[in-house]
């Protein structure tokens, strides 16, 4: 029954937040909390800002409001907030524009809009996001509209708040008939945005132009009340229930806006530019709301090519929302989608989602113009990895090569569908990277927008990614095997360090058996250094760097050990694994291993399960696969 207790608790908390009073009492409240009179755009911007802002090492802003929901879109989101929401919140001219999100399918446009909607619902339940409206108004009208135009400058001098918009026909009538013009007595209440209850959040989706009624946007006459009120121009005979009415003070999503009939779009011209729209036989009705729409690039190009739409072009701010181009962020997208699905209990072997993400990101990247750069290097740079011979400055330069990079390629839903297919096909609650690559390859024939030329290109990407996985798999088994030979690794490192110290100090070593002096073992040192690509010319600098690190540790009273230098540890592991390769090949490929081999296999499997995130099925599959690679 705990959930019922929580429901009751939430209801009690909402009751505590409710407020009702006269307009005079509202003005007293406004003196204490002037932010409650903020505009719709300011409210959205403050909602995002109040969630927290971080800056990365390059000075780029990251907004916590989007964290955990949208991945790899930091640059697009920073541009959206800084170039649209922020100036719009300052009442600059940009707020008089429709915000059009343009990007490929499943790129995050709808998720972004839904996030803003859910965010507003929660924000209006906080002190900073509180919204007050004239009580019983179907459009939740701003109480400050009650202030007559000729007194608004005086109001600004006293409160420092600018008033925009005029009292709606319905509230004008109520003010005269119910309150005798005494605005101080008009009741005001706190409201809470809710898309389900149609308060402050609206959604308009165009349907068949022949059956679509403009009343869906602006409301309609209630013919059943005309006999009672005597006229169609009586505001009491009008339903103020269109999406533009209900979204007042907040946000309206215009789905597939560019597919709409022109008459719907013309209503947005007046609303965005002047802050009002025409409805029924009334004067213009004021509305304060942000209009947000989304479309794909093809529809947008068709829209701007049509001369009839020129008046709307200048009323729209287009914000590109491309696909994510970072492998690590793409992985997070898949993790989130799987977590929200019925496949959450399926074991997905380590690196599986990363390998799928590599393929997906490769399909979205444009071939670099630089001769010393390929797609794999570009992919790694974009993901913040170190690539020899390049820096993050090179990544920034690469991003400038193609303005439309990320606007095409494979979408996340396709990958998740193929992962689901792999799970069902395998019939075992465990899948690995090879299962997913196989499924991605099989699904290319079923993808409606993949041409034969694209298919060939994507098959090449699958081959590239497969090679990447081969290296990852070998390294994973290498680490697990080497751990079983940890003492051997430490001994090898001590031997290397003794030789490096003698080499750098130009001294000799003493043979432990004969006691005679011998020169440093150059062959041993090079056999280790070559494992990580240290050239003959670079060996002296590398060895001196190691010696400096040992001295630094000694000064701090710390012991230099196997984990003190990442590159040296990697070199030792690779050298040991190269020496052990024959043992690994025999151990992993023998159909009937002997007792010693079986013990070694079980040790490695236990290590893969306990420390690397595999289960028994995926660990065994990995060992068999690496064994087959080594036997080629």
PDB file of C-alpha atoms in Angstrom, residues 128-328:
ATOM      1  CA  UNK A 128      10.493  30.049  -8.492  1.00  0.00           C
ATOM      2  CA  UNK A 129       8.138  28.695 -11.155  1.00  0.00           C
ATOM      3  CA  UNK A 130       4.814  29.647  -9.544  1.00  0.00           C
ATOM      4  CA  UNK A 131       2.131  30.909 -11.968  1.00  0.00           C
ATOM      5  CA  UNK A 132      -0.944  32.947 -10.997  1.00  0.00           C
ATOM      6  CA  UNK A 133      -4.034  33.549 -13.127  1.00  0.00           C
ATOM      7  CA  UNK A 134      -7.454  35.168 -13.012  1.00  0.00           C
ATOM      8  CA  UNK A 135      -9.672  32.578 -11.341  1.00  0.00           C
ATOM      9  CA  UNK A 136     -12.021  30.537 -13.572  1.00  0.00           C
ATOM     10  CA  UNK A 137     -10.497  31.978 -16.735  1.00  0.00           C
ATOM     11  CA  UNK A 138     -10.376  29.263 -19.455  1.00  0.00           C
ATOM     12  CA  UNK A 139      -7.142  30.850 -20.753  1.00  0.00           C
ATOM     13  CA  UNK A 140      -5.526  31.189 -17.266  1.00  0.00           C
ATOM     14  CA  UNK A 141      -5.044  34.884 -18.047  1.00  0.00           C
ATOM     15  CA  UNK A 142      -2.292  36.980 -16.469  1.00  0.00           C
ATOM     16  CA  UNK A 143      -3.897  39.034 -13.635  1.00  0.00           C
ATOM     17  CA  UNK A 144      -1.813  42.070 -14.625  1.00  0.00           C
ATOM     18  CA  UNK A 145      -3.968  42.441 -17.749  1.00  0.00           C
ATOM     19  CA  UNK A 146      -6.530  43.954 -15.342  1.00  0.00           C
ATOM     20  CA  UNK A 147      -4.357  47.081 -15.022  1.00  0.00           C
ATOM     21  CA  UNK A 148      -5.760  49.693 -17.472  1.00  0.00           C
ATOM     22  CA  UNK A 149      -3.417  50.807 -20.272  1.00  0.00           C
ATOM     23  CA  UNK A 150      -3.210  54.411 -19.051  1.00  0.00           C
ATOM     24  CA  UNK A 151      -1.936  53.256 -15.628  1.00  0.00           C
ATOM     25  CA  UNK A 152       0.660  50.762 -16.819  1.00  0.00           C
ATOM     26  CA  UNK A 153       3.536  53.268 -16.848  1.00  0.00           C
ATOM     27  CA  UNK A 154       2.701  54.139 -13.221  1.00  0.00           C
ATOM     28  CA  UNK A 155       2.625  50.421 -12.421  1.00  0.00           C
ATOM     29  CA  UNK A 156       6.065  50.025 -13.996  1.00  0.00           C
ATOM     30  CA  UNK A 157       7.444  52.899 -11.915  1.00  0.00           C
ATOM     31  CA  UNK A 158       6.132  51.259  -8.728  1.00  0.00           C
ATOM     32  CA  UNK A 159       6.787  47.546  -9.440  1.00  0.00           C
ATOM     33  CA  UNK A 160       9.459  47.583 -12.162  1.00  0.00           C
ATOM     34  CA  UNK A 161       7.390  45.162 -14.228  1.00  0.00           C
ATOM     35  CA  UNK A 162       6.290  45.745 -17.822  1.00  0.00           C
ATOM     36  CA  UNK A 163       2.779  44.596 -18.723  1.00  0.00           C
ATOM     37  CA  UNK A 164       2.078  43.232 -22.188  1.00  0.00           C
ATOM     38  CA  UNK A 165      -1.280  42.143 -23.543  1.00  0.00           C
ATOM     39  CA  UNK A 166      -4.891  43.183 -23.030  1.00  0.00           C
ATOM     40  CA  UNK A 167      -7.738  41.745 -21.002  1.00  0.00           C
ATOM     41  CA  UNK A 168      -9.639  39.031 -22.859  1.00  0.00           C
ATOM     42  CA  UNK A 169     -13.273  39.667 -23.898  1.00  0.00           C
ATOM     43  CA  UNK A 170     -14.594  37.199 -21.317  1.00  0.00           C
ATOM     44  CA  UNK A 171     -12.703  38.722 -18.374  1.00  0.00           C
ATOM     45  CA  UNK A 172     -13.562  42.233 -19.538  1.00  0.00           C
ATOM     46  CA  UNK A 173     -17.234  41.317 -19.358  1.00  0.00           C
ATOM     47  CA  UNK A 174     -16.780  39.635 -15.961  1.00  0.00           C
ATOM     48  CA  UNK A 175     -14.953  42.681 -14.614  1.00  0.00           C
ATOM     49  CA  UNK A 176     -17.875  44.941 -15.525  1.00  0.00           C
ATOM     50  CA  UNK A 177     -20.796  42.648 -14.720  1.00  0.00           C
ATOM     51  CA  UNK A 178     -19.529  40.714 -11.678  1.00  0.00           C
ATOM     52  CA  UNK A 179     -17.216  43.243 -10.014  1.00  0.00           C
ATOM     53  CA  UNK A 180     -18.518  46.608 -11.217  1.00  0.00           C
ATOM     54  CA  UNK A 181     -15.079  47.513 -12.589  1.00  0.00           C
ATOM     55  CA  UNK A 182     -13.373  47.034  -9.165  1.00  0.00           C
ATOM     56  CA  UNK A 183     -10.263  45.228 -10.346  1.00  0.00           C
ATOM     57  CA  UNK A 184      -8.921  44.920  -6.818  1.00  0.00           C
ATOM     58  CA  UNK A 185     -11.732  42.443  -6.033  1.00  0.00           C
ATOM     59  CA  UNK A 186     -11.176  40.129  -8.995  1.00  0.00           C
ATOM     60  CA  UNK A 187     -10.165  36.665  -7.655  1.00  0.00           C
ATOM     61  CA  UNK A 188      -6.731  35.320  -8.506  1.00  0.00           C
ATOM     62  CA  UNK A 189      -5.480  31.750  -8.017  1.00  0.00           C
ATOM     63  CA  UNK A 190      -2.268  29.807  -8.391  1.00  0.00           C
ATOM     64  CA  UNK A 191      -2.336  27.363 -11.291  1.00  0.00           C
ATOM     65  CA  UNK A 192      -0.239  24.311 -12.115  1.00  0.00           C
ATOM     66  CA  UNK A 193       0.645  23.463 -15.691  1.00  0.00           C
ATOM     67  CA  UNK A 194      -0.583  20.103 -16.932  1.00  0.00           C
ATOM     68  CA  UNK A 195      -0.734  18.778 -20.464  1.00  0.00           C
ATOM     69  CA  UNK A 196      -3.397  16.231 -19.482  1.00  0.00           C
ATOM     70  CA  UNK A 197      -5.620  18.904 -17.911  1.00  0.00           C
ATOM     71  CA  UNK A 198      -4.817  21.351 -20.730  1.00  0.00           C
ATOM     72  CA  UNK A 199      -3.416  24.023 -18.471  1.00  0.00           C
ATOM     73  CA  UNK A 200      -0.481  26.027 -19.844  1.00  0.00           C
ATOM     74  CA  UNK A 201       0.627  23.259 -22.224  1.00  0.00           C
ATOM     75  CA  UNK A 202      -0.973  22.509 -25.576  1.00  0.00           C
ATOM     76  CA  UNK A 203      -0.270  20.152 -28.454  1.00  0.00           C
ATOM     77  CA  UNK A 204      -1.582  20.627 -31.972  1.00  0.00           C
ATOM     78  CA  UNK A 205      -1.233  17.899 -34.568  1.00  0.00           C
ATOM     79  CA  UNK A 206      -2.566  18.533 -38.089  1.00  0.00           C
ATOM     80  CA  UNK A 207      -4.931  15.982 -39.564  1.00  0.00           C
ATOM     81  CA  UNK A 208      -6.716  15.794 -42.900  1.00  0.00           C
ATOM     82  CA  UNK A 209      -6.910  19.399 -44.240  1.00  0.00           C
ATOM     83  CA  UNK A 210     -10.483  18.745 -45.393  1.00  0.00           C
ATOM     84  CA  UNK A 211     -11.698  17.866 -41.900  1.00  0.00           C
ATOM     85  CA  UNK A 212      -9.343  19.985 -39.784  1.00  0.00           C
ATOM     86  CA  UNK A 213     -11.108  22.919 -38.122  1.00  0.00           C
ATOM     87  CA  UNK A 214      -9.378  26.169 -37.182  1.00  0.00           C
ATOM     88  CA  UNK A 215     -11.399  25.942 -33.947  1.00  0.00           C
ATOM     89  CA  UNK A 216      -8.874  23.306 -32.813  1.00  0.00           C
ATOM     90  CA  UNK A 217      -6.434  26.199 -32.525  1.00  0.00           C
ATOM     91  CA  UNK A 218      -8.548  29.197 -31.526  1.00  0.00           C
ATOM     92  CA  UNK A 219     -11.715  27.843 -29.908  1.00  0.00           C
ATOM     93  CA  UNK A 220     -15.291  27.967 -31.221  1.00  0.00           C
ATOM     94  CA  UNK A 221     -18.815  29.245 -30.692  1.00  0.00           C
ATOM     95  CA  UNK A 222     -20.964  27.206 -28.297  1.00  0.00           C
ATOM     96  CA  UNK A 223     -24.207  27.199 -30.289  1.00  0.00           C
ATOM     97  CA  UNK A 224     -26.148  25.669 -27.395  1.00  0.00           C
ATOM     98  CA  UNK A 225     -25.704  28.907 -25.406  1.00  0.00           C
ATOM     99  CA  UNK A 226     -26.599  31.461 -28.101  1.00  0.00           C
ATOM    100  CA  UNK A 227     -30.296  31.319 -27.196  1.00  0.00           C
ATOM    101  CA  UNK A 228     -29.401  32.118 -23.575  1.00  0.00           C
ATOM    102  CA  UNK A 229     -26.935  34.944 -24.312  1.00  0.00           C
ATOM    103  CA  UNK A 230     -28.583  36.245 -27.482  1.00  0.00           C
ATOM    104  CA  UNK A 231     -25.492  36.822 -29.649  1.00  0.00           C
ATOM    105  CA  UNK A 232     -22.552  35.016 -31.177  1.00  0.00           C
ATOM    106  CA  UNK A 233     -20.361  37.960 -30.136  1.00  0.00           C
ATOM    107  CA  UNK A 234     -21.123  37.406 -26.433  1.00  0.00           C
ATOM    108  CA  UNK A 235     -17.878  35.954 -24.982  1.00  0.00           C
ATOM    109  CA  UNK A 236     -19.925  33.667 -22.708  1.00  0.00           C
ATOM    110  CA  UNK A 237     -21.175  31.923 -25.862  1.00  0.00           C
ATOM    111  CA  UNK A 238     -17.652  31.111 -26.966  1.00  0.00           C
ATOM    112  CA  UNK A 239     -15.514  28.128 -26.010  1.00  0.00           C
ATOM    113  CA  UNK A 240     -11.979  29.365 -25.336  1.00  0.00           C
ATOM    114  CA  UNK A 241     -10.713  25.806 -25.636  1.00  0.00           C
ATOM    115  CA  UNK A 242      -8.398  25.824 -28.671  1.00  0.00           C
ATOM    116  CA  UNK A 243      -4.779  24.816 -28.230  1.00  0.00           C
ATOM    117  CA  UNK A 244      -3.650  28.451 -28.434  1.00  0.00           C
ATOM    118  CA  UNK A 245      -6.099  29.332 -25.662  1.00  0.00           C
ATOM    119  CA  UNK A 246      -5.121  26.495 -23.372  1.00  0.00           C
ATOM    120  CA  UNK A 247      -1.362  26.874 -23.905  1.00  0.00           C
ATOM    121  CA  UNK A 248      -1.472  30.525 -22.805  1.00  0.00           C
ATOM    122  CA  UNK A 249       1.230  31.348 -20.210  1.00  0.00           C
ATOM    123  CA  UNK A 250       3.237  28.286 -21.223  1.00  0.00           C
ATOM    124  CA  UNK A 251       4.139  26.265 -24.301  1.00  0.00           C
ATOM    125  CA  UNK A 252       2.387  24.924 -27.373  1.00  0.00           C
ATOM    126  CA  UNK A 253       3.872  22.139 -29.450  1.00  0.00           C
ATOM    127  CA  UNK A 254       2.931  22.327 -33.126  1.00  0.00           C
ATOM    128  CA  UNK A 255       3.567  18.829 -34.428  1.00  0.00           C
ATOM    129  CA  UNK A 256       4.410  18.444 -38.123  1.00  0.00           C
ATOM    130  CA  UNK A 257       3.865  22.197 -38.518  1.00  0.00           C
ATOM    131  CA  UNK A 258       5.082  22.336 -42.108  1.00  0.00           C
ATOM    132  CA  UNK A 259       2.460  19.775 -43.162  1.00  0.00           C
ATOM    133  CA  UNK A 260      -0.359  22.022 -41.949  1.00  0.00           C
ATOM    134  CA  UNK A 261      -2.822  23.903 -44.105  1.00  0.00           C
ATOM    135  CA  UNK A 262      -1.772  27.531 -44.699  1.00  0.00           C
ATOM    136  CA  UNK A 263      -4.732  29.004 -42.803  1.00  0.00           C
ATOM    137  CA  UNK A 264      -3.418  27.441 -39.597  1.00  0.00           C
ATOM    138  CA  UNK A 265       0.014  28.930 -40.078  1.00  0.00           C
ATOM    139  CA  UNK A 266      -1.304  32.478 -40.700  1.00  0.00           C
ATOM    140  CA  UNK A 267      -2.744  32.523 -37.173  1.00  0.00           C
ATOM    141  CA  UNK A 268       0.756  32.033 -35.857  1.00  0.00           C
ATOM    142  CA  UNK A 269       1.982  35.179 -37.655  1.00  0.00           C
ATOM    143  CA  UNK A 270      -0.057  37.501 -35.477  1.00  0.00           C
ATOM    144  CA  UNK A 271       0.542  35.483 -32.311  1.00  0.00           C
ATOM    145  CA  UNK A 272       4.312  35.458 -32.637  1.00  0.00           C
ATOM    146  CA  UNK A 273       4.750  39.037 -33.866  1.00  0.00           C
ATOM    147  CA  UNK A 274       2.074  40.868 -31.870  1.00  0.00           C
ATOM    148  CA  UNK A 275       1.308  38.441 -29.041  1.00  0.00           C
ATOM    149  CA  UNK A 276      -2.336  38.016 -30.026  1.00  0.00           C
ATOM    150  CA  UNK A 277      -4.612  36.049 -32.368  1.00  0.00           C
ATOM    151  CA  UNK A 278      -8.095  36.395 -33.849  1.00  0.00           C
ATOM    152  CA  UNK A 279     -10.934  34.222 -32.590  1.00  0.00           C
ATOM    153  CA  UNK A 280     -14.659  34.516 -33.250  1.00  0.00           C
ATOM    154  CA  UNK A 281     -16.285  37.920 -33.403  1.00  0.00           C
ATOM    155  CA  UNK A 282     -13.958  39.485 -30.855  1.00  0.00           C
ATOM    156  CA  UNK A 283     -11.090  41.880 -30.800  1.00  0.00           C
ATOM    157  CA  UNK A 284      -7.633  40.301 -30.914  1.00  0.00           C
ATOM    158  CA  UNK A 285      -7.012  37.977 -27.971  1.00  0.00           C
ATOM    159  CA  UNK A 286      -3.682  38.326 -26.157  1.00  0.00           C
ATOM    160  CA  UNK A 287      -1.620  35.206 -25.493  1.00  0.00           C
ATOM    161  CA  UNK A 288       1.813  34.724 -23.961  1.00  0.00           C
ATOM    162  CA  UNK A 289       3.198  31.388 -25.025  1.00  0.00           C
ATOM    163  CA  UNK A 290       6.156  29.815 -26.733  1.00  0.00           C
ATOM    164  CA  UNK A 291       5.403  28.019 -30.009  1.00  0.00           C
ATOM    165  CA  UNK A 292       7.726  25.099 -30.639  1.00  0.00           C
ATOM    166  CA  UNK A 293       7.551  22.910 -33.736  1.00  0.00           C
ATOM    167  CA  UNK A 294       9.689  20.204 -35.295  1.00  0.00           C
ATOM    168  CA  UNK A 295      10.334  18.873 -38.761  1.00  0.00           C
ATOM    169  CA  UNK A 296      12.891  17.032 -40.856  1.00  0.00           C
ATOM    170  CA  UNK A 297      15.297  18.627 -43.318  1.00  0.00           C
ATOM    171  CA  UNK A 298      13.456  17.505 -46.488  1.00  0.00           C
ATOM    172  CA  UNK A 299      10.156  19.054 -45.386  1.00  0.00           C
ATOM    173  CA  UNK A 300      11.912  22.250 -44.365  1.00  0.00           C
ATOM    174  CA  UNK A 301      13.644  22.611 -47.751  1.00  0.00           C
ATOM    175  CA  UNK A 302      10.276  22.164 -49.505  1.00  0.00           C
ATOM    176  CA  UNK A 303       8.702  24.727 -47.184  1.00  0.00           C
ATOM    177  CA  UNK A 304      11.247  27.486 -47.845  1.00  0.00           C
ATOM    178  CA  UNK A 305      11.189  26.750 -51.589  1.00  0.00           C
ATOM    179  CA  UNK A 306       7.470  27.669 -51.652  1.00  0.00           C
ATOM    180  CA  UNK A 307       7.159  31.446 -52.266  1.00  0.00           C
ATOM    181  CA  UNK A 308       3.751  31.492 -50.552  1.00  0.00           C
ATOM    182  CA  UNK A 309       5.477  30.857 -47.224  1.00  0.00           C
ATOM    183  CA  UNK A 310       7.848  33.826 -47.383  1.00  0.00           C
ATOM    184  CA  UNK A 311       5.981  35.772 -44.699  1.00  0.00           C
ATOM    185  CA  UNK A 312       6.451  32.882 -42.295  1.00  0.00           C
ATOM    186  CA  UNK A 313      10.154  32.417 -43.061  1.00  0.00           C
ATOM    187  CA  UNK A 314      11.122  35.511 -41.082  1.00  0.00           C
ATOM    188  CA  UNK A 315       8.882  34.430 -38.177  1.00  0.00           C
ATOM    189  CA  UNK A 316      10.754  31.152 -37.676  1.00  0.00           C
ATOM    190  CA  UNK A 317      14.037  30.446 -35.936  1.00  0.00           C
ATOM    191  CA  UNK A 318      15.442  27.126 -37.115  1.00  0.00           C
ATOM    192  CA  UNK A 319      17.541  25.160 -34.645  1.00  0.00           C
ATOM    193  CA  UNK A 320      19.277  22.110 -36.136  1.00  0.00           C
ATOM    194  CA  UNK A 321      19.126  19.050 -33.868  1.00  0.00           C
ATOM    195  CA  UNK A 322      21.558  16.588 -35.487  1.00  0.00           C
ATOM    196  CA  UNK A 323      22.254  13.006 -34.475  1.00  0.00           C
ATOM    197  CA  UNK A 324      24.740  12.481 -31.678  1.00  0.00           C
ATOM    198  CA  UNK A 325      28.290  11.911 -32.978  1.00  0.00           C
ATOM    199  CA  UNK A 326      29.942  10.591 -29.807  1.00  0.00           C
ATOM    200  CA  UNK A 327      30.218   6.831 -29.328  1.00  0.00           C
ATOM    201  CA  UNK A 328      30.108   7.008 -25.517  1.00  0.00           C
TER     202      UNK A 328
END
